[in-house]
Short mmCIF file of the C-alpha atoms (twelve columns), coordinates in Angstrom:
data_MODEL
# 
_entry.id   MODEL 
# 
loop_
_atom_site.group_PDB 
_atom_site.id 
_atom_site.type_symbol 
_atom_site.label_atom_id 
_atom_site.label_alt_id 
_atom_site.label_comp_id 
_atom_site.label_asym_id 
_atom_site.label_seq_id 
_atom_site.Cartn_x 
_atom_site.Cartn_y 
_atom_site.Cartn_z 
_atom_site.pdbx_PDB_model_num 
ATOM 1   C CA . MET A 1   50.628 67.049  177.973 1 
ATOM 2   C CA . THR A 2   47.225 66.415  179.418 1 
ATOM 3   C CA . ASN A 3   45.252 68.486  182.588 1 
ATOM 4   C CA . HIS A 4   49.140 69.526  184.105 1 
ATOM 5   C CA . PHE A 5   48.176 73.539  183.280 1 
ATOM 6   C CA . ALA A 6   46.780 74.829  186.790 1 
ATOM 7   C CA . HIS A 7   43.873 76.759  185.940 1 
ATOM 8   C CA . VAL A 8   41.038 78.925  187.555 1 
ATOM 9   C CA . VAL A 9   37.430 78.529  187.151 1 
ATOM 10  C CA . ARG A 10  34.973 81.659  187.718 1 
ATOM 11  C CA . GLY A 11  31.631 82.619  187.371 1 
ATOM 12  C CA . SER A 12  28.305 81.582  185.736 1 
ATOM 13  C CA . GLY A 13  26.956 81.288  182.635 1 
ATOM 14  C CA . PRO A 14  28.051 80.513  178.960 1 
ATOM 15  C CA . GLY A 15  31.560 79.438  178.424 1 
ATOM 16  C CA . LEU A 16  34.829 81.805  178.195 1 
ATOM 17  C CA . LEU A 17  38.172 80.116  177.769 1 
ATOM 18  C CA . LEU A 18  41.154 82.552  177.778 1 
ATOM 19  C CA . ALA A 19  44.633 81.898  176.131 1 
ATOM 20  C CA . HIS A 20  46.807 84.726  177.646 1 
ATOM 21  C CA . GLY A 21  50.313 85.921  175.993 1 
ATOM 22  C CA . GLY A 22  53.938 84.504  176.439 1 
ATOM 23  C CA . GLY A 23  55.336 85.527  179.273 1 
ATOM 24  C CA . GLY A 24  52.345 85.871  181.142 1 
ATOM 25  C CA . SER A 25  49.688 84.508  182.855 1 
ATOM 26  C CA . VAL A 26  45.963 84.577  183.532 1 
ATOM 27  C CA . GLU A 27  46.029 87.223  186.343 1 
ATOM 28  C CA . GLY A 28  49.209 89.018  184.731 1 
ATOM 29  C CA . ASN A 29  47.016 89.558  181.519 1 
ATOM 30  C CA . PHE A 30  43.344 89.314  182.334 1 
ATOM 31  C CA . GLY A 31  43.385 89.845  186.101 1 
ATOM 32  C CA . ALA A 32  42.221 93.271  185.403 1 
ATOM 33  C CA . ILE A 33  38.748 92.199  183.574 1 
ATOM 34  C CA . LEU A 34  38.413 88.939  185.589 1 
ATOM 35  C CA . ASP A 35  35.831 89.829  187.544 1 
ATOM 36  C CA . ASP A 36  33.270 91.672  185.494 1 
ATOM 37  C CA . LEU A 37  33.723 88.843  182.737 1 
ATOM 38  C CA . ALA A 38  32.512 86.166  185.854 1 
ATOM 39  C CA . ARG A 39  29.560 88.180  186.193 1 
ATOM 40  C CA . THR A 40  27.954 86.850  182.856 1 
ATOM 41  C CA . HIS A 41  30.018 83.888  182.298 1 
ATOM 42  C CA . THR A 42  31.911 80.600  183.225 1 
ATOM 43  C CA . ILE A 43  35.641 81.557  182.703 1 
ATOM 44  C CA . VAL A 44  38.120 79.153  182.509 1 
ATOM 45  C CA . GLY A 45  41.571 80.334  183.015 1 
ATOM 46  C CA . PRO A 46  44.303 77.690  182.179 1 
ATOM 47  C CA . ASP A 47  48.121 79.237  182.776 1 
ATOM 48  C CA . TYR A 48  50.926 77.728  180.285 1 
ATOM 49  C CA . PRO A 49  53.877 75.705  181.708 1 
ATOM 50  C CA . GLY A 50  55.990 77.307  184.015 1 
ATOM 51  C CA . SER A 51  53.354 80.196  184.505 1 
ATOM 52  C CA . GLY A 52  50.971 80.553  187.576 1 
ATOM 53  C CA . ALA A 53  51.193 77.471  189.007 1 
ATOM 54  C CA . THR A 54  51.688 75.345  185.994 1 
ATOM 55  C CA . PRO A 55  55.244 73.335  186.672 1 
ATOM 56  C CA . ARG A 56  57.619 74.363  183.960 1 
ATOM 57  C CA . ALA A 57  57.900 72.655  180.393 1 
ATOM 58  C CA . THR A 58  60.807 69.733  180.304 1 
ATOM 59  C CA . GLY A 59  61.007 71.091  176.355 1 
ATOM 60  C CA . PRO A 60  59.615 72.756  173.685 1 
ATOM 61  C CA . LEU A 61  56.205 73.628  173.580 1 
ATOM 62  C CA . ASP A 62  54.195 73.619  170.188 1 
ATOM 63  C CA . LEU A 63  51.193 75.066  169.201 1 
ATOM 64  C CA . ASP A 64  48.970 72.110  168.737 1 
ATOM 65  C CA . SER A 65  49.564 70.530  172.403 1 
ATOM 66  C CA . VAL A 66  48.903 73.479  174.225 1 
ATOM 67  C CA . ALA A 67  45.383 74.224  172.122 1 
ATOM 68  C CA . ASP A 68  44.430 70.500  172.837 1 
ATOM 69  C CA . GLU A 69  44.932 70.998  176.482 1 
ATOM 70  C CA . LEU A 70  43.577 74.297  176.972 1 
ATOM 71  C CA . VAL A 71  40.138 71.861  175.475 1 
ATOM 72  C CA . ALA A 72  40.776 69.665  177.847 1 
ATOM 73  C CA . ILE A 73  40.958 71.960  180.599 1 
ATOM 74  C CA . ALA A 74  37.529 73.492  179.528 1 
ATOM 75  C CA . VAL A 75  35.497 70.506  178.911 1 
ATOM 76  C CA . ASP A 76  36.711 69.061  182.434 1 
ATOM 77  C CA . ALA A 77  35.226 71.873  183.857 1 
ATOM 78  C CA . GLY A 78  32.467 71.334  182.354 1 
ATOM 79  C CA . LEU A 79  31.897 73.611  179.062 1 
ATOM 80  C CA . GLU A 80  30.694 71.912  176.393 1 
ATOM 81  C CA . ARG A 81  31.280 74.638  174.081 1 
ATOM 82  C CA . PHE A 82  32.859 78.241  174.871 1 
ATOM 83  C CA . ALA A 83  33.784 81.239  172.974 1 
ATOM 84  C CA . ILE A 84  37.534 82.212  173.726 1 
ATOM 85  C CA . LEU A 85  39.902 85.304  174.888 1 
ATOM 86  C CA . GLY A 86  43.192 85.153  173.068 1 
ATOM 87  C CA . TYR A 87  45.588 87.832  174.216 1 
ATOM 88  C CA . SER A 88  49.516 88.434  171.878 1 
ATOM 89  C CA . LEU A 89  50.448 84.536  172.029 1 
ATOM 90  C CA . GLY A 90  47.033 83.373  173.233 1 
ATOM 91  C CA . THR A 91  45.781 84.530  169.869 1 
ATOM 92  C CA . GLY A 92  47.559 81.832  167.995 1 
ATOM 93  C CA . VAL A 93  46.299 79.100  170.326 1 
ATOM 94  C CA . ALA A 94  42.535 80.600  170.181 1 
ATOM 95  C CA . VAL A 95  42.905 80.098  166.312 1 
ATOM 96  C CA . ARG A 96  44.568 76.550  166.530 1 
ATOM 97  C CA . ILE A 97  41.630 75.699  168.698 1 
ATOM 98  C CA . ALA A 98  39.145 77.004  166.569 1 
ATOM 99  C CA . THR A 99  41.528 75.143  163.469 1 
ATOM 100 C CA . ARG A 100 41.351 71.287  165.666 1 
ATOM 101 C CA . HIS A 101 38.205 71.919  167.662 1 
ATOM 102 C CA . PRO A 102 34.998 73.805  165.736 1 
ATOM 103 C CA . GLU A 103 32.740 71.999  167.163 1 
ATOM 104 C CA . ARG A 104 33.605 73.426  170.827 1 
ATOM 105 C CA . VAL A 105 34.173 77.098  169.600 1 
ATOM 106 C CA . THR A 106 31.013 79.507  169.640 1 
ATOM 107 C CA . GLY A 107 33.444 83.036  168.765 1 
ATOM 108 C CA . LEU A 108 36.690 84.310  168.968 1 
ATOM 109 C CA . ILE A 109 38.146 87.476  170.403 1 
ATOM 110 C CA . LEU A 110 41.783 88.210  169.598 1 
ATOM 111 C CA . THR A 111 43.307 91.356  170.760 1 
ATOM 112 C CA . ALA A 112 46.932 92.455  170.386 1 
ATOM 113 C CA . GLY A 113 47.516 89.163  168.522 1 
ATOM 114 C CA . PHE A 114 49.455 88.261  165.330 1 
ATOM 115 C CA . THR A 115 49.061 85.205  162.353 1 
ATOM 116 C CA . LYS A 116 53.044 85.357  162.493 1 
ATOM 117 C CA . PRO A 117 55.933 86.812  163.836 1 
ATOM 118 C CA . ASP A 118 57.193 89.542  161.574 1 
ATOM 119 C CA . ASN A 119 61.010 90.550  161.279 1 
ATOM 120 C CA . ARG A 120 60.725 93.484  164.068 1 
ATOM 121 C CA . LEU A 121 58.472 90.493  166.379 1 
ATOM 122 C CA . LEU A 122 61.231 87.735  166.091 1 
ATOM 123 C CA . LEU A 123 64.251 90.422  166.702 1 
ATOM 124 C CA . ALA A 124 61.989 91.324  169.972 1 
ATOM 125 C CA . VAL A 125 61.447 87.410  170.835 1 
ATOM 126 C CA . ASP A 126 65.804 87.428  170.386 1 
ATOM 127 C CA . ILE A 127 66.372 90.350  172.507 1 
ATOM 128 C CA . TRP A 128 64.060 88.708  174.939 1 
ATOM 129 C CA . ARG A 129 65.549 85.251  174.956 1 
ATOM 130 C CA . GLU A 130 69.167 86.487  175.182 1 
ATOM 131 C CA . LEU A 131 68.031 89.209  178.090 1 
ATOM 132 C CA . LEU A 132 66.133 85.953  180.569 1 
ATOM 133 C CA . ASP A 133 69.659 84.309  180.413 1 
ATOM 134 C CA . GLY A 134 71.479 87.795  181.650 1 
ATOM 135 C CA . ASP A 135 69.978 90.922  183.194 1 
ATOM 136 C CA . ARG A 136 66.241 90.263  183.908 1 
ATOM 137 C CA . ARG A 137 66.201 94.304  185.368 1 
ATOM 138 C CA . LEU A 138 67.306 94.905  181.591 1 
ATOM 139 C CA . LEU A 139 64.841 92.781  180.041 1 
ATOM 140 C CA . ALA A 140 61.837 94.212  182.374 1 
ATOM 141 C CA . LYS A 141 63.202 98.097  180.869 1 
ATOM 142 C CA . PHE A 142 63.244 96.337  176.819 1 
ATOM 143 C CA . LEU A 143 59.880 94.697  177.150 1 
ATOM 144 C CA . THR A 144 58.144 97.896  179.286 1 
ATOM 145 C CA . PHE A 145 60.289 100.105 176.037 1 
ATOM 146 C CA . ALA A 146 58.924 97.678  173.352 1 
ATOM 147 C CA . ALA A 147 55.328 96.797  174.971 1 
ATOM 148 C CA . THR A 148 54.215 99.650  176.373 1 
ATOM 149 C CA . GLY A 149 52.068 102.693 174.683 1 
ATOM 150 C CA . GLU A 150 53.721 106.067 174.117 1 
ATOM 151 C CA . ARG A 151 50.812 107.838 175.908 1 
ATOM 152 C CA . HIS A 152 50.240 105.606 178.788 1 
ATOM 153 C CA . LEU A 153 54.688 105.296 179.018 1 
ATOM 154 C CA . ASN A 154 54.980 109.365 178.893 1 
ATOM 155 C CA . SER A 155 52.241 109.794 181.615 1 
ATOM 156 C CA . LEU A 156 54.364 107.915 184.096 1 
ATOM 157 C CA . THR A 157 56.415 109.841 186.715 1 
ATOM 158 C CA . PRO A 158 60.098 108.745 187.139 1 
ATOM 159 C CA . ALA A 159 58.892 106.748 190.417 1 
ATOM 160 C CA . GLU A 160 55.814 104.788 188.678 1 
ATOM 161 C CA . LEU A 161 58.316 104.087 185.715 1 
ATOM 162 C CA . GLU A 162 60.582 102.776 188.117 1 
ATOM 163 C CA . ALA A 163 58.331 100.921 190.101 1 
ATOM 164 C CA . ALA A 164 56.723 99.274  187.032 1 
ATOM 165 C CA . ILE A 165 59.887 98.139  185.913 1 
ATOM 166 C CA . ASP A 166 60.908 96.344  189.131 1 
ATOM 167 C CA . GLY A 167 57.075 94.709  189.592 1 
ATOM 168 C CA . LEU A 168 58.256 93.355  185.726 1 
ATOM 169 C CA . THR A 169 61.668 92.344  186.605 1 
ATOM 170 C CA . GLU A 170 59.715 90.484  189.415 1 
ATOM 171 C CA . TYR A 171 57.215 88.999  188.079 1 
ATOM 172 C CA . ILE A 172 58.868 87.381  184.503 1 
ATOM 173 C CA . PRO A 173 57.650 84.089  184.696 1 
ATOM 174 C CA . ALA A 174 59.968 80.612  184.941 1 
ATOM 175 C CA . GLY A 175 58.370 79.830  181.547 1 
ATOM 176 C CA . SER A 176 59.317 82.567  179.232 1 
ATOM 177 C CA . PRO A 177 62.110 80.758  177.255 1 
ATOM 178 C CA . GLU A 178 59.204 78.079  175.865 1 
ATOM 179 C CA . HIS A 179 56.581 80.910  175.507 1 
ATOM 180 C CA . VAL A 180 59.130 83.122  173.627 1 
ATOM 181 C CA . GLY A 181 60.294 80.180  171.369 1 
ATOM 182 C CA . LEU A 182 56.226 79.241  170.253 1 
ATOM 183 C CA . VAL A 183 55.665 82.878  169.940 1 
ATOM 184 C CA . ALA A 184 58.835 82.663  166.665 1 
ATOM 185 C CA . ASP A 185 57.125 79.261  165.811 1 
ATOM 186 C CA . VAL A 186 53.597 80.598  165.126 1 
ATOM 187 C CA . ASP A 187 52.002 80.885  161.577 1 
ATOM 188 C CA . THR A 188 48.454 80.428  161.425 1 
ATOM 189 C CA . ARG A 189 48.059 82.127  158.447 1 
ATOM 190 C CA . ALA A 190 46.636 79.225  156.202 1 
ATOM 191 C CA . GLU A 191 43.974 78.744  159.268 1 
ATOM 192 C CA . LEU A 192 42.311 81.770  158.853 1 
ATOM 193 C CA . ALA A 193 40.041 81.261  155.828 1 
ATOM 194 C CA . GLY A 194 38.237 78.107  157.254 1 
ATOM 195 C CA . ILE A 195 37.079 80.094  161.119 1 
ATOM 196 C CA . SER A 196 33.077 79.842  160.624 1 
ATOM 197 C CA . VAL A 197 32.474 81.521  163.939 1 
ATOM 198 C CA . PRO A 198 32.344 85.317  164.763 1 
ATOM 199 C CA . ALA A 199 35.444 86.664  165.710 1 
ATOM 200 C CA . LEU A 200 36.213 90.307  166.795 1 
ATOM 201 C CA . VAL A 201 40.036 91.597  166.472 1 
ATOM 202 C CA . ILE A 202 41.350 94.305  168.908 1 
ATOM 203 C CA . ALA A 203 44.152 95.930  167.507 1 
ATOM 204 C CA . THR A 204 46.571 97.992  170.033 1 
ATOM 205 C CA . THR A 205 47.420 100.772 168.084 1 
ATOM 206 C CA . GLN A 206 50.349 101.936 169.848 1 
ATOM 207 C CA . ASP A 207 51.562 98.962  170.236 1 
ATOM 208 C CA . GLY A 208 55.712 97.935  169.780 1 
ATOM 209 C CA . LEU A 209 55.408 94.163  170.166 1 
ATOM 210 C CA . ALA A 210 52.594 93.478  167.959 1 
ATOM 211 C CA . PRO A 211 51.837 96.792  165.863 1 
ATOM 212 C CA . PRO A 212 48.394 96.789  164.807 1 
ATOM 213 C CA . ALA A 213 49.052 95.774  161.258 1 
ATOM 214 C CA . HIS A 214 49.395 92.078  162.734 1 
ATOM 215 C CA . SER A 215 45.728 92.769  163.542 1 
ATOM 216 C CA . ARG A 216 44.727 93.496  160.579 1 
ATOM 217 C CA . GLU A 217 45.891 91.098  158.707 1 
ATOM 218 C CA . LEU A 218 43.541 88.853  161.806 1 
ATOM 219 C CA . ALA A 219 40.808 90.664  160.532 1 
ATOM 220 C CA . ALA A 220 41.334 90.565  156.875 1 
ATOM 221 C CA . GLY A 221 41.973 86.639  157.223 1 
ATOM 222 C CA . ILE A 222 38.862 85.228  158.869 1 
ATOM 223 C CA . PRO A 223 35.488 85.559  157.164 1 
ATOM 224 C CA . GLY A 224 33.388 88.194  158.702 1 
ATOM 225 C CA . ALA A 225 35.756 89.399  161.572 1 
ATOM 226 C CA . GLU A 226 35.247 92.721  162.888 1 
ATOM 227 C CA . LEU A 227 38.272 94.869  163.472 1 
ATOM 228 C CA . ILE A 228 38.098 97.591  166.771 1 
ATOM 229 C CA . GLU A 229 41.236 99.678  167.466 1 
ATOM 230 C CA . ILE A 230 42.063 100.474 170.594 1 
ATOM 231 C CA . GLU A 231 44.912 103.761 171.782 1 
ATOM 232 C CA . ALA A 232 46.691 101.075 173.754 1 
ATOM 233 C CA . GLY A 233 50.318 99.300  173.918 1 
ATOM 234 C CA . HIS A 234 50.581 95.727  174.373 1 
ATOM 235 C CA . GLY A 235 49.688 96.437  178.000 1 
ATOM 236 C CA . ILE A 236 45.720 96.861  177.119 1 
ATOM 237 C CA . GLY A 237 44.366 95.445  180.180 1 
ATOM 238 C CA . ILE A 238 46.787 98.741  182.125 1 
ATOM 239 C CA . GLU A 239 46.506 101.393 179.428 1 
ATOM 240 C CA . ALA A 240 42.580 100.902 178.148 1 
ATOM 241 C CA . ARG A 241 40.987 98.433  180.380 1 
ATOM 242 C CA . ASP A 242 37.401 99.916  179.932 1 
ATOM 243 C CA . GLU A 243 37.347 99.921  176.814 1 
ATOM 244 C CA . TRP A 244 38.731 96.396  176.284 1 
ATOM 245 C CA . LEU A 245 36.472 95.425  178.857 1 
ATOM 246 C CA . ALA A 246 33.476 97.252  176.729 1 
ATOM 247 C CA . ALA A 247 34.575 95.863  173.659 1 
ATOM 248 C CA . ILE A 248 34.725 91.900  174.955 1 
ATOM 249 C CA . GLN A 249 31.124 92.202  176.986 1 
ATOM 250 C CA . LYS A 250 29.503 93.503  173.451 1 
ATOM 251 C CA . PHE A 251 30.668 91.125  171.534 1 
ATOM 252 C CA . LEU A 252 29.641 88.349  174.253 1 
ATOM 253 C CA . HIS A 253 26.611 89.697  174.652 1 
ATOM 254 C CA . ALA A 254 25.477 90.025  170.726 1 
ATOM 255 C CA . SER A 255 26.831 86.004  171.040 1 
ATOM 256 C CA . VAL A 256 24.578 85.473  173.727 1 
ATOM 257 C CA . ARG A 257 21.372 87.017  171.706 1 
ATOM 258 C CA . GLU A 258 21.971 85.697  168.544 1 
ATOM 259 C CA . GLY A 259 22.205 82.377  170.186 1 
ATOM 260 C CA . THR A 260 25.782 81.400  168.931 1 
ATOM 261 C CA . ASN A 261 27.281 81.347  172.449 1 
# 
């Protein structure tokens, strides 16, 4: 799987590797904050198979291979060491990178993540998989219902809600079946205690896909991890963009000041 992932490289400064979510992409999950992050960091953002310009995989994805591929891309882009910003499924990828390549990683920022899917998330994955084979608009409605925070969802006008559903229907990446299969397989619980780099865990408190209990478990398992909670659903980049960016920037600035990045 080496070096087959399309990716963006932006900005200059210390390295920041992006690990996006399942059924997402670098632009889809991080687009709202990319410009700001690239002002202070060299951003490397790979798209998983079937997202962005990366061809779809011919078989199931596995966490080790995805983690190794992201590291290879970052190193090829000139980053010997880097922090990782993981979102959703990307938090599992980030933890696995820290486990397999500890000499490369200077810090972890884990947003809306999980250590292992619980029954709620597994049910969501099963519905997601089945709807991928059928009505994509119904899938977009389900994901909007499950992932959007109550405050944001109820702030939308009927026209805005329809537009959001239409946009998501068009956006669903071709590689989504493999992505959600990987979500179901993630289990990083045994790895957390061995992580020794600074870590920030960001919980999304109105998230119906990855509720804050998942983030609390991540933070409790990583020695010295900081946990912050932001009132948003899974789509934090839309619902609480400024708060998310501020938390990321504060952590990265502290890492630079302490010489860990």
